Amino acid sequence: MTEPQVWTLIGVFAAGMFGTITLISTMFLRTMQNGFDGVRTEMRNEFASVRTEFRNEFASVRTETGSEFAGVRTEIRTVHERMDHLDRDVNAIYRHLFGIDRG
C-alpha cells in the first residue's frame, strides 16, 4: 500500500468510476427530460383537439337551439293569430246575440 503505483491505480480507478457515474446520470437525466417533453407535447395536442371538439359541439348546439327557438316563435305567433281571430269571432257572436251591432 505504500507503492506509488498502487495509489496511482486507485486514483485512476476512482476517476474512472466518478466519470462513469457522471456519464450515466447525465444520460439518464437527458432521457427523462426527453420523455417528459414528449408527454408534455402529447398532452398539449390532446387538450387542443378536445378544445376544438368542444367548440364545434357547442357551436352546433348553439345553432340547433337557435333554430328550435325560431320554430317555437313561429308556432307562438300562429297561436297568437288564431287567438286574435277567435277573439274577433267571439265578439261578433256576442254582438249578434245581444243586438249591439243592430243599432
PDB file of N, CA and C in Angstrom:
ATOM      1  N   MET A   1       0.814  -1.190   0.000  1.00  0.00           N
ATOM      2  CA  MET A   1       0.000   0.000   0.000  1.00  0.00           C
ATOM      3  C   MET A   1       0.860   1.256   0.000  1.00  0.00           C
ATOM      4  N   THR A   2       2.112   1.099   0.136  1.00  0.00           N
ATOM      5  CA  THR A   2       2.969   2.269   0.143  1.00  0.00           C
ATOM      6  C   THR A   2       3.555   2.574  -1.221  1.00  0.00           C
ATOM      7  N   GLU A   3       3.270   1.734  -2.169  1.00  0.00           N
ATOM      8  CA  GLU A   3       3.828   1.923  -3.505  1.00  0.00           C
ATOM      9  C   GLU A   3       3.067   3.021  -4.242  1.00  0.00           C
ATOM     10  N   PRO A   4       3.753   3.898  -4.937  1.00  0.00           N
ATOM     11  CA  PRO A   4       3.078   4.956  -5.693  1.00  0.00           C
ATOM     12  C   PRO A   4       2.221   4.412  -6.829  1.00  0.00           C
ATOM     13  N   GLN A   5       2.574   3.271  -7.356  1.00  0.00           N
ATOM     14  CA  GLN A   5       1.802   2.701  -8.462  1.00  0.00           C
ATOM     15  C   GLN A   5       0.413   2.258  -7.976  1.00  0.00           C
ATOM     16  N   VAL A   6       0.337   1.771  -6.759  1.00  0.00           N
ATOM     17  CA  VAL A   6      -0.938   1.351  -6.198  1.00  0.00           C
ATOM     18  C   VAL A   6      -1.842   2.574  -6.031  1.00  0.00           C
ATOM     19  N   TRP A   7      -1.286   3.639  -5.503  1.00  0.00           N
ATOM     20  CA  TRP A   7      -2.069   4.864  -5.327  1.00  0.00           C
ATOM     21  C   TRP A   7      -2.480   5.440  -6.681  1.00  0.00           C
ATOM     22  N   THR A   8      -1.633   5.309  -7.661  1.00  0.00           N
ATOM     23  CA  THR A   8      -1.975   5.788  -8.995  1.00  0.00           C
ATOM     24  C   THR A   8      -3.134   4.979  -9.559  1.00  0.00           C
ATOM     25  N   LEU A   9      -3.077   3.667  -9.404  1.00  0.00           N
ATOM     26  CA  LEU A   9      -4.168   2.809  -9.886  1.00  0.00           C
ATOM     27  C   LEU A   9      -5.478   3.102  -9.140  1.00  0.00           C
ATOM     28  N   ILE A  10      -5.377   3.316  -7.835  1.00  0.00           N
ATOM     29  CA  ILE A  10      -6.578   3.663  -7.061  1.00  0.00           C
ATOM     30  C   ILE A  10      -7.167   4.985  -7.563  1.00  0.00           C
ATOM     31  N   GLY A  11      -6.330   5.975  -7.825  1.00  0.00           N
ATOM     32  CA  GLY A  11      -6.799   7.270  -8.333  1.00  0.00           C
ATOM     33  C   GLY A  11      -7.411   7.147  -9.715  1.00  0.00           C
ATOM     34  N   VAL A  12      -6.753   6.351 -10.584  1.00  0.00           N
ATOM     35  CA  VAL A  12      -7.297   6.161 -11.928  1.00  0.00           C
ATOM     36  C   VAL A  12      -8.645   5.441 -11.845  1.00  0.00           C
ATOM     37  N   PHE A  13      -8.744   4.410 -11.006  1.00  0.00           N
ATOM     38  CA  PHE A  13      -9.995   3.685 -10.848  1.00  0.00           C
ATOM     39  C   PHE A  13     -11.100   4.593 -10.295  1.00  0.00           C
ATOM     40  N   ALA A  14     -10.752   5.406  -9.297  1.00  0.00           N
ATOM     41  CA  ALA A  14     -11.735   6.328  -8.709  1.00  0.00           C
ATOM     42  C   ALA A  14     -12.184   7.358  -9.740  1.00  0.00           C
ATOM     43  N   ALA A  15     -11.260   7.895 -10.518  1.00  0.00           N
ATOM     44  CA  ALA A  15     -11.621   8.865 -11.555  1.00  0.00           C
ATOM     45  C   ALA A  15     -12.499   8.218 -12.618  1.00  0.00           C
ATOM     46  N   GLY A  16     -12.163   6.988 -12.987  1.00  0.00           N
ATOM     47  CA  GLY A  16     -12.984   6.261 -13.971  1.00  0.00           C
ATOM     48  C   GLY A  16     -14.388   6.008 -13.454  1.00  0.00           C
ATOM     49  N   MET A  17     -14.505   5.613 -12.210  1.00  0.00           N
ATOM     50  CA  MET A  17     -15.817   5.378 -11.616  1.00  0.00           C
ATOM     51  C   MET A  17     -16.627   6.682 -11.519  1.00  0.00           C
ATOM     52  N   PHE A  18     -15.947   7.752 -11.095  1.00  0.00           N
ATOM     53  CA  PHE A  18     -16.622   9.045 -10.998  1.00  0.00           C
ATOM     54  C   PHE A  18     -17.105   9.504 -12.376  1.00  0.00           C
ATOM     55  N   GLY A  19     -16.262   9.340 -13.397  1.00  0.00           N
ATOM     56  CA  GLY A  19     -16.635   9.701 -14.764  1.00  0.00           C
ATOM     57  C   GLY A  19     -17.795   8.856 -15.274  1.00  0.00           C
ATOM     58  N   THR A  20     -17.775   7.565 -14.960  1.00  0.00           N
ATOM     59  CA  THR A  20     -18.859   6.675 -15.393  1.00  0.00           C
ATOM     60  C   THR A  20     -20.182   7.054 -14.731  1.00  0.00           C
ATOM     61  N   ILE A  21     -20.126   7.323 -13.439  1.00  0.00           N
ATOM     62  CA  ILE A  21     -21.341   7.731 -12.730  1.00  0.00           C
ATOM     63  C   ILE A  21     -21.873   9.043 -13.287  1.00  0.00           C
ATOM     64  N   THR A  22     -20.962   9.977 -13.573  1.00  0.00           N
ATOM     65  CA  THR A  22     -21.377  11.261 -14.151  1.00  0.00           C
ATOM     66  C   THR A  22     -22.021  11.056 -15.514  1.00  0.00           C
ATOM     67  N   LEU A  23     -21.421  10.250 -16.354  1.00  0.00           N
ATOM     68  CA  LEU A  23     -21.947   9.985 -17.690  1.00  0.00           C
ATOM     69  C   LEU A  23     -23.314   9.314 -17.622  1.00  0.00           C
ATOM     70  N   ILE A  24     -23.440   8.322 -16.788  1.00  0.00           N
ATOM     71  CA  ILE A  24     -24.712   7.609 -16.672  1.00  0.00           C
ATOM     72  C   ILE A  24     -25.808   8.529 -16.134  1.00  0.00           C
ATOM     73  N   SER A  25     -25.493   9.318 -15.116  1.00  0.00           N
ATOM     74  CA  SER A  25     -26.516  10.212 -14.568  1.00  0.00           C
ATOM     75  C   SER A  25     -26.921  11.284 -15.580  1.00  0.00           C
ATOM     76  N   THR A  26     -25.967  11.799 -16.357  1.00  0.00           N
ATOM     77  CA  THR A  26     -26.288  12.787 -17.393  1.00  0.00           C
ATOM     78  C   THR A  26     -27.176  12.182 -18.472  1.00  0.00           C
ATOM     79  N   MET A  27     -26.850  10.977 -18.902  1.00  0.00           N
ATOM     80  CA  MET A  27     -27.667  10.311 -19.912  1.00  0.00           C
ATOM     81  C   MET A  27     -29.065  10.007 -19.374  1.00  0.00           C
ATOM     82  N   PHE A  28     -29.144   9.600 -18.111  1.00  0.00           N
ATOM     83  CA  PHE A  28     -30.433   9.321 -17.504  1.00  0.00           C
ATOM     84  C   PHE A  28     -31.282  10.580 -17.432  1.00  0.00           C
ATOM     85  N   LEU A  29     -30.692  11.685 -17.043  1.00  0.00           N
ATOM     86  CA  LEU A  29     -31.439  12.947 -16.948  1.00  0.00           C
ATOM     87  C   LEU A  29     -31.915  13.410 -18.322  1.00  0.00           C
ATOM     88  N   ARG A  30     -31.065  13.262 -19.335  1.00  0.00           N
ATOM     89  CA  ARG A  30     -31.481  13.645 -20.689  1.00  0.00           C
ATOM     90  C   ARG A  30     -32.625  12.774 -21.184  1.00  0.00           C
ATOM     91  N   THR A  31     -32.535  11.486 -20.897  1.00  0.00           N
ATOM     92  CA  THR A  31     -33.602  10.572 -21.305  1.00  0.00           C
ATOM     93  C   THR A  31     -34.911  10.924 -20.612  1.00  0.00           C
ATOM     94  N   MET A  32     -34.838  11.209 -19.331  1.00  0.00           N
ATOM     95  CA  MET A  32     -36.036  11.585 -18.592  1.00  0.00           C
ATOM     96  C   MET A  32     -36.617  12.899 -19.124  1.00  0.00           C
ATOM     97  N   GLN A  33     -35.747  13.866 -19.408  1.00  0.00           N
ATOM     98  CA  GLN A  33     -36.211  15.156 -19.926  1.00  0.00           C
ATOM     99  C   GLN A  33     -36.890  14.986 -21.279  1.00  0.00           C
ATOM    100  N   ASN A  34     -36.322  14.155 -22.144  1.00  0.00           N
ATOM    101  CA  ASN A  34     -36.941  13.902 -23.449  1.00  0.00           C
ATOM    102  C   ASN A  34     -38.292  13.211 -23.286  1.00  0.00           C
ATOM    103  N   GLY A  35     -38.367  12.287 -22.337  1.00  0.00           N
ATOM    104  CA  GLY A  35     -39.635  11.614 -22.077  1.00  0.00           C
ATOM    105  C   GLY A  35     -40.692  12.589 -21.581  1.00  0.00           C
ATOM    106  N   PHE A  36     -40.307  13.457 -20.651  1.00  0.00           N
ATOM    107  CA  PHE A  36     -41.257  14.447 -20.142  1.00  0.00           C
ATOM    108  C   PHE A  36     -41.674  15.422 -21.234  1.00  0.00           C
ATOM    109  N   ASP A  37     -40.733  15.818 -22.083  1.00  0.00           N
ATOM    110  CA  ASP A  37     -41.075  16.721 -23.182  1.00  0.00           C
ATOM    111  C   ASP A  37     -42.060  16.061 -24.142  1.00  0.00           C
ATOM    112  N   GLY A  38     -41.859  14.769 -24.399  1.00  0.00           N
ATOM    113  CA  GLY A  38     -42.780  14.038 -25.277  1.00  0.00           C
ATOM    114  C   GLY A  38     -44.176  13.954 -24.694  1.00  0.00           C
ATOM    115  N   VAL A  39     -44.253  13.663 -23.402  1.00  0.00           N
ATOM    116  CA  VAL A  39     -45.555  13.590 -22.741  1.00  0.00           C
ATOM    117  C   VAL A  39     -46.212  14.972 -22.737  1.00  0.00           C
ATOM    118  N   ARG A  40     -45.430  16.018 -22.473  1.00  0.00           N
ATOM    119  CA  ARG A  40     -45.970  17.377 -22.462  1.00  0.00           C
ATOM    120  C   ARG A  40     -46.548  17.735 -23.835  1.00  0.00           C
ATOM    121  N   THR A  41     -45.813  17.421 -24.898  1.00  0.00           N
ATOM    122  CA  THR A  41     -46.273  17.715 -26.257  1.00  0.00           C
ATOM    123  C   THR A  41     -47.540  16.936 -26.580  1.00  0.00           C
ATOM    124  N   GLU A  42     -47.566  15.671 -26.209  1.00  0.00           N
ATOM    125  CA  GLU A  42     -48.739  14.845 -26.471  1.00  0.00           C
ATOM    126  C   GLU A  42     -49.962  15.364 -25.712  1.00  0.00           C
ATOM    127  N   MET A  43     -49.772  15.760 -24.467  1.00  0.00           N
ATOM    128  CA  MET A  43     -50.885  16.288 -23.683  1.00  0.00           C
ATOM    129  C   MET A  43     -51.395  17.598 -24.283  1.00  0.00           C
ATOM    130  N   ARG A  44     -50.491  18.465 -24.710  1.00  0.00           N
ATOM    131  CA  ARG A  44     -50.926  19.715 -25.340  1.00  0.00           C
ATOM    132  C   ARG A  44     -51.747  19.443 -26.589  1.00  0.00           C
ATOM    133  N   ASN A  45     -51.287  18.490 -27.397  1.00  0.00           N
ATOM    134  CA  ASN A  45     -52.024  18.162 -28.621  1.00  0.00           C
ATOM    135  C   ASN A  45     -53.399  17.592 -28.304  1.00  0.00           C
ATOM    136  N   GLU A  46     -53.467  16.722 -27.301  1.00  0.00           N
ATOM    137  CA  GLU A  46     -54.745  16.139 -26.915  1.00  0.00           C
ATOM    138  C   GLU A  46     -55.694  17.197 -26.372  1.00  0.00           C
ATOM    139  N   PHE A  47     -55.177  18.081 -25.517  1.00  0.00           N
ATOM    140  CA  PHE A  47     -56.026  19.142 -24.980  1.00  0.00           C
ATOM    141  C   PHE A  47     -56.506  20.066 -26.098  1.00  0.00           C
ATOM    142  N   ALA A  48     -55.644  20.339 -27.055  1.00  0.00           N
ATOM    143  CA  ALA A  48     -56.049  21.197 -28.182  1.00  0.00           C
ATOM    144  C   ALA A  48     -57.148  20.527 -29.001  1.00  0.00           C
ATOM    145  N   SER A  49     -57.032  19.217 -29.233  1.00  0.00           N
ATOM    146  CA  SER A  49     -58.065  18.526 -30.004  1.00  0.00           C
ATOM    147  C   SER A  49     -59.382  18.454 -29.228  1.00  0.00           C
ATOM    148  N   VAL A  50     -59.312  18.233 -27.916  1.00  0.00           N
ATOM    149  CA  VAL A  50     -60.530  18.215 -27.105  1.00  0.00           C
ATOM    150  C   VAL A  50     -61.175  19.595 -27.104  1.00  0.00           C
ATOM    151  N   ARG A  51     -60.353  20.636 -26.994  1.00  0.00           N
ATOM    152  CA  ARG A  51     -60.874  22.002 -27.015  1.00  0.00           C
ATOM    153  C   ARG A  51     -61.579  22.277 -28.345  1.00  0.00           C
ATOM    154  N   THR A  52     -60.982  21.841 -29.447  1.00  0.00           N
ATOM    155  CA  THR A  52     -61.589  22.039 -30.765  1.00  0.00           C
ATOM    156  C   THR A  52     -62.914  21.279 -30.876  1.00  0.00           C
ATOM    157  N   GLU A  53     -62.934  20.036 -30.378  1.00  0.00           N
ATOM    158  CA  GLU A  53     -64.171  19.261 -30.426  1.00  0.00           C
ATOM    159  C   GLU A  53     -65.275  19.939 -29.615  1.00  0.00           C
ATOM    160  N   PHE A  54     -64.940  20.427 -28.424  1.00  0.00           N
ATOM    161  CA  PHE A  54     -65.941  21.100 -27.604  1.00  0.00           C
ATOM    162  C   PHE A  54     -66.454  22.365 -28.292  1.00  0.00           C
ATOM    163  N   ARG A  55     -65.568  23.116 -28.890  1.00  0.00           N
ATOM    164  CA  ARG A  55     -66.011  24.325 -29.580  1.00  0.00           C
ATOM    165  C   ARG A  55     -66.969  23.984 -30.714  1.00  0.00           C
ATOM    166  N   ASN A  56     -66.638  22.947 -31.471  1.00  0.00           N
ATOM    167  CA  ASN A  56     -67.510  22.544 -32.579  1.00  0.00           C
ATOM    168  C   ASN A  56     -68.861  22.054 -32.068  1.00  0.00           C
ATOM    169  N   GLU A  57     -68.834  21.266 -30.997  1.00  0.00           N
ATOM    170  CA  GLU A  57     -70.085  20.757 -30.441  1.00  0.00           C
ATOM    171  C   GLU A  57     -70.940  21.893 -29.892  1.00  0.00           C
ATOM    172  N   PHE A  58     -70.318  22.818 -29.165  1.00  0.00           N
ATOM    173  CA  PHE A  58     -71.075  23.936 -28.624  1.00  0.00           C
ATOM    174  C   PHE A  58     -71.631  24.815 -29.738  1.00  0.00           C
ATOM    175  N   ALA A  59     -70.872  24.981 -30.803  1.00  0.00           N
ATOM    176  CA  ALA A  59     -71.365  25.776 -31.927  1.00  0.00           C
ATOM    177  C   ALA A  59     -72.570  25.094 -32.572  1.00  0.00           C
ATOM    178  N   SER A  60     -72.511  23.778 -32.732  1.00  0.00           N
ATOM    179  CA  SER A  60     -73.646  23.076 -33.333  1.00  0.00           C
ATOM    180  C   SER A  60     -74.856  23.098 -32.408  1.00  0.00           C
ATOM    181  N   VAL A  61     -74.621  22.965 -31.099  1.00  0.00           N
ATOM    182  CA  VAL A  61     -75.735  23.043 -30.154  1.00  0.00           C
ATOM    183  C   VAL A  61     -76.341  24.440 -30.174  1.00  0.00           C
ATOM    184  N   ARG A  62     -75.500  25.456 -30.243  1.00  0.00           N
ATOM    185  CA  ARG A  62     -75.990  26.829 -30.300  1.00  0.00           C
ATOM    186  C   ARG A  62     -76.829  27.051 -31.557  1.00  0.00           C
ATOM    187  N   THR A  63     -76.368  26.544 -32.679  1.00  0.00           N
ATOM    188  CA  THR A  63     -77.108  26.686 -33.934  1.00  0.00           C
ATOM    189  C   THR A  63     -78.432  25.944 -33.866  1.00  0.00           C
ATOM    190  N   GLU A  64     -78.388  24.725 -33.354  1.00  0.00           N
ATOM    191  CA  GLU A  64     -79.599  23.917 -33.251  1.00  0.00           C
ATOM    192  C   GLU A  64     -80.608  24.566 -32.306  1.00  0.00           C
ATOM    193  N   THR A  65     -80.125  25.077 -31.186  1.00  0.00           N
ATOM    194  CA  THR A  65     -81.014  25.744 -30.232  1.00  0.00           C
ATOM    195  C   THR A  65     -81.631  26.983 -30.852  1.00  0.00           C
ATOM    196  N   GLY A  66     -80.848  27.743 -31.587  1.00  0.00           N
ATOM    197  CA  GLY A  66     -81.377  28.932 -32.250  1.00  0.00           C
ATOM    198  C   GLY A  66     -82.463  28.591 -33.246  1.00  0.00           C
ATOM    199  N   SER A  67     -82.259  27.531 -34.013  1.00  0.00           N
ATOM    200  CA  SER A  67     -83.288  27.149 -34.987  1.00  0.00           C
ATOM    201  C   SER A  67     -84.535  26.625 -34.287  1.00  0.00           C
ATOM    202  N   GLU A  68     -84.347  25.908 -33.171  1.00  0.00           N
ATOM    203  CA  GLU A  68     -85.512  25.423 -32.418  1.00  0.00           C
ATOM    204  C   GLU A  68     -86.301  26.593 -31.845  1.00  0.00           C
ATOM    205  N   PHE A  69     -85.622  27.581 -31.297  1.00  0.00           N
ATOM    206  CA  PHE A  69     -86.313  28.753 -30.764  1.00  0.00           C
ATOM    207  C   PHE A  69     -87.039  29.512 -31.867  1.00  0.00           C
ATOM    208  N   ALA A  70     -86.451  29.549 -33.048  1.00  0.00           N
ATOM    209  CA  ALA A  70     -87.126  30.216 -34.165  1.00  0.00           C
ATOM    210  C   ALA A  70     -88.413  29.475 -34.506  1.00  0.00           C
ATOM    211  N   GLY A  71     -88.378  28.149 -34.471  1.00  0.00           N
ATOM    212  CA  GLY A  71     -89.587  27.360 -34.721  1.00  0.00           C
ATOM    213  C   GLY A  71     -90.643  27.592 -33.654  1.00  0.00           C
ATOM    214  N   VAL A  72     -90.220  27.672 -32.404  1.00  0.00           N
ATOM    215  CA  VAL A  72     -91.159  27.919 -31.309  1.00  0.00           C
ATOM    216  C   VAL A  72     -91.778  29.306 -31.450  1.00  0.00           C
ATOM    217  N   ARG A  73     -90.973  30.294 -31.812  1.00  0.00           N
ATOM    218  CA  ARG A  73     -91.511  31.642 -32.018  1.00  0.00           C
ATOM    219  C   ARG A  73     -92.570  31.653 -33.115  1.00  0.00           C
ATOM    220  N   THR A  74     -92.312  30.931 -34.197  1.00  0.00           N
ATOM    221  CA  THR A  74     -93.272  30.855 -35.301  1.00  0.00           C
ATOM    222  C   THR A  74     -94.577  30.219 -34.824  1.00  0.00           C
ATOM    223  N   GLU A  75     -94.462  29.146 -34.055  1.00  0.00           N
ATOM    224  CA  GLU A  75     -95.674  28.492 -33.548  1.00  0.00           C
ATOM    225  C   GLU A  75     -96.438  29.409 -32.592  1.00  0.00           C
ATOM    226  N   ILE A  76     -95.738  30.133 -31.755  1.00  0.00           N
ATOM    227  CA  ILE A  76     -96.404  31.061 -30.839  1.00  0.00           C
ATOM    228  C   ILE A  76     -97.118  32.162 -31.614  1.00  0.00           C
ATOM    229  N   ARG A  77     -96.490  32.672 -32.668  1.00  0.00           N
ATOM    230  CA  ARG A  77     -97.143  33.691 -33.496  1.00  0.00           C
ATOM    231  C   ARG A  77     -98.407  33.136 -34.142  1.00  0.00           C
ATOM    232  N   THR A  78     -98.342  31.886 -34.585  1.00  0.00           N
ATOM    233  CA  THR A  78     -99.514  31.258 -35.206  1.00  0.00           C
ATOM    234  C   THR A  78    -100.649  31.135 -34.191  1.00  0.00           C
ATOM    235  N   VAL A  79    -100.324  30.687 -32.977  1.00  0.00           N
ATOM    236  CA  VAL A  79    -101.342  30.569 -31.936  1.00  0.00           C
ATOM    237  C   VAL A  79    -101.896  31.944 -31.585  1.00  0.00           C
ATOM    238  N   HIS A  80    -101.031  32.939 -31.526  1.00  0.00           N
ATOM    239  CA  HIS A  80    -101.474  34.300 -31.215  1.00  0.00           C
ATOM    240  C   HIS A  80    -102.442  34.814 -32.285  1.00  0.00           C
ATOM    241  N   GLU A  81    -102.141  34.560 -33.545  1.00  0.00           N
ATOM    242  CA  GLU A  81    -103.034  34.980 -34.623  1.00  0.00           C
ATOM    243  C   GLU A  81    -104.375  34.256 -34.522  1.00  0.00           C
ATOM    244  N   ARG A  82    -104.354  32.967 -34.194  1.00  0.00           N
ATOM    245  CA  ARG A  82    -105.604  32.220 -34.053  1.00  0.00           C
ATOM    246  C   ARG A  82    -106.427  32.769 -32.897  1.00  0.00           C
ATOM    247  N   MET A  83    -105.760  33.130 -31.816  1.00  0.00           N
ATOM    248  CA  MET A  83    -106.480  33.699 -30.679  1.00  0.00           C
ATOM    249  C   MET A  83    -107.093  35.043 -31.049  1.00  0.00           C
ATOM    250  N   ASP A  84    -106.348  35.841 -31.838  1.00  0.00           N
ATOM    251  CA  ASP A  84    -106.919  37.110 -32.306  1.00  0.00           C
ATOM    252  C   ASP A  84    -108.165  36.866 -33.150  1.00  0.00           C
ATOM    253  N   HIS A  85    -108.110  35.890 -34.057  1.00  0.00           N
ATOM    254  CA  HIS A  85    -109.273  35.570 -34.887  1.00  0.00           C
ATOM    255  C   HIS A  85    -110.416  35.045 -34.027  1.00  0.00           C
ATOM    256  N   LEU A  86    -110.090  34.208 -33.039  1.00  0.00           N
ATOM    257  CA  LEU A  86    -111.113  33.675 -32.152  1.00  0.00           C
ATOM    258  C   LEU A  86    -111.752  34.797 -31.343  1.00  0.00           C
ATOM    259  N   ASP A  87    -110.954  35.742 -30.872  1.00  0.00           N
ATOM    260  CA  ASP A  87    -111.480  36.887 -30.129  1.00  0.00           C
ATOM    261  C   ASP A  87    -112.419  37.711 -31.010  1.00  0.00           C
ATOM    262  N   ARG A  88    -112.029  37.922 -32.236  1.00  0.00           N
ATOM    263  CA  ARG A  88    -112.869  38.671 -33.172  1.00  0.00           C
ATOM    264  C   ARG A  88    -114.186  37.941 -33.422  1.00  0.00           C
ATOM    265  N   ASP A  89    -114.116  36.612 -33.589  1.00  0.00           N
ATOM    266  CA  ASP A  89    -115.328  35.830 -33.843  1.00  0.00           C
ATOM    267  C   ASP A  89    -116.249  35.827 -32.623  1.00  0.00           C
ATOM    268  N   VAL A  90    -115.679  35.689 -31.420  1.00  0.00           N
ATOM    269  CA  VAL A  90    -116.494  35.700 -30.196  1.00  0.00           C
ATOM    270  C   VAL A  90    -117.149  37.060 -30.032  1.00  0.00           C
ATOM    271  N   ASN A  91    -116.429  38.122 -30.297  1.00  0.00           N
ATOM    272  CA  ASN A  91    -117.027  39.470 -30.217  1.00  0.00           C
ATOM    273  C   ASN A  91    -118.169  39.625 -31.220  1.00  0.00           C
ATOM    274  N   ALA A  92    -118.011  39.083 -32.404  1.00  0.00           N
ATOM    275  CA  ALA A  92    -119.067  39.167 -33.416  1.00  0.00           C
ATOM    276  C   ALA A  92    -120.287  38.388 -32.964  1.00  0.00           C
ATOM    277  N   ILE A  93    -120.093  37.182 -32.409  1.00  0.00           N
ATOM    278  CA  ILE A  93    -121.225  36.387 -31.913  1.00  0.00           C
ATOM    279  C   ILE A  93    -121.908  37.114 -30.760  1.00  0.00           C
ATOM    280  N   TYR A  94    -121.125  37.670 -29.850  1.00  0.00           N
ATOM    281  CA  TYR A  94    -121.657  38.403 -28.702  1.00  0.00           C
ATOM    282  C   TYR A  94    -122.505  39.580 -29.168  1.00  0.00           C
ATOM    283  N   ARG A  95    -121.986  40.336 -30.088  1.00  0.00           N
ATOM    284  CA  ARG A  95    -122.726  41.495 -30.598  1.00  0.00           C
ATOM    285  C   ARG A  95    -123.990  41.059 -31.329  1.00  0.00           C
ATOM    286  N   HIS A  96    -123.910  39.960 -32.049  1.00  0.00           N
ATOM    287  CA  HIS A  96    -125.070  39.488 -32.787  1.00  0.00           C
ATOM    288  C   HIS A  96    -126.163  38.992 -31.832  1.00  0.00           C
ATOM    289  N   LEU A  97    -125.759  38.235 -30.806  1.00  0.00           N
ATOM    290  CA  LEU A  97    -126.750  37.673 -29.864  1.00  0.00           C
ATOM    291  C   LEU A  97    -127.415  38.758 -29.034  1.00  0.00           C
ATOM    292  N   PHE A  98    -126.682  39.739 -28.606  1.00  0.00           N
ATOM    293  CA  PHE A  98    -127.252  40.767 -27.750  1.00  0.00           C
ATOM    294  C   PHE A  98    -127.706  41.987 -28.533  1.00  0.00           C
ATOM    295  N   GLY A  99    -127.622  41.961 -29.810  1.00  0.00           N
ATOM    296  CA  GLY A  99    -128.128  43.024 -30.652  1.00  0.00           C
ATOM    297  C   GLY A  99    -127.373  44.321 -30.551  1.00  0.00           C
ATOM    298  N   ILE A 100    -126.150  44.280 -30.210  1.00  0.00           N
ATOM    299  CA  ILE A 100    -125.363  45.501 -30.055  1.00  0.00           C
ATOM    300  C   ILE A 100    -125.069  46.113 -31.402  1.00  0.00           C
ATOM    301  N   ASP A 101    -124.846  45.300 -32.423  1.00  0.00           N
ATOM    302  CA  ASP A 101    -124.475  45.837 -33.727  1.00  0.00           C
ATOM    303  C   ASP A 101    -125.674  46.244 -34.569  1.00  0.00           C
ATOM    304  N   ARG A 102    -126.900  46.101 -34.083  1.00  0.00           N
ATOM    305  CA  ARG A 102    -128.086  46.413 -34.880  1.00  0.00           C
ATOM    306  C   ARG A 102    -128.497  47.864 -34.749  1.00  0.00           C
ATOM    307  N   GLY A 103    -127.943  48.574 -33.878  1.00  0.00           N
ATOM    308  CA  GLY A 103    -128.101  49.971 -33.669  1.00  0.00           C
ATOM    309  C   GLY A 103    -129.365  50.590 -33.686  1.00  0.00           C
TER     310      GLY A 103
END
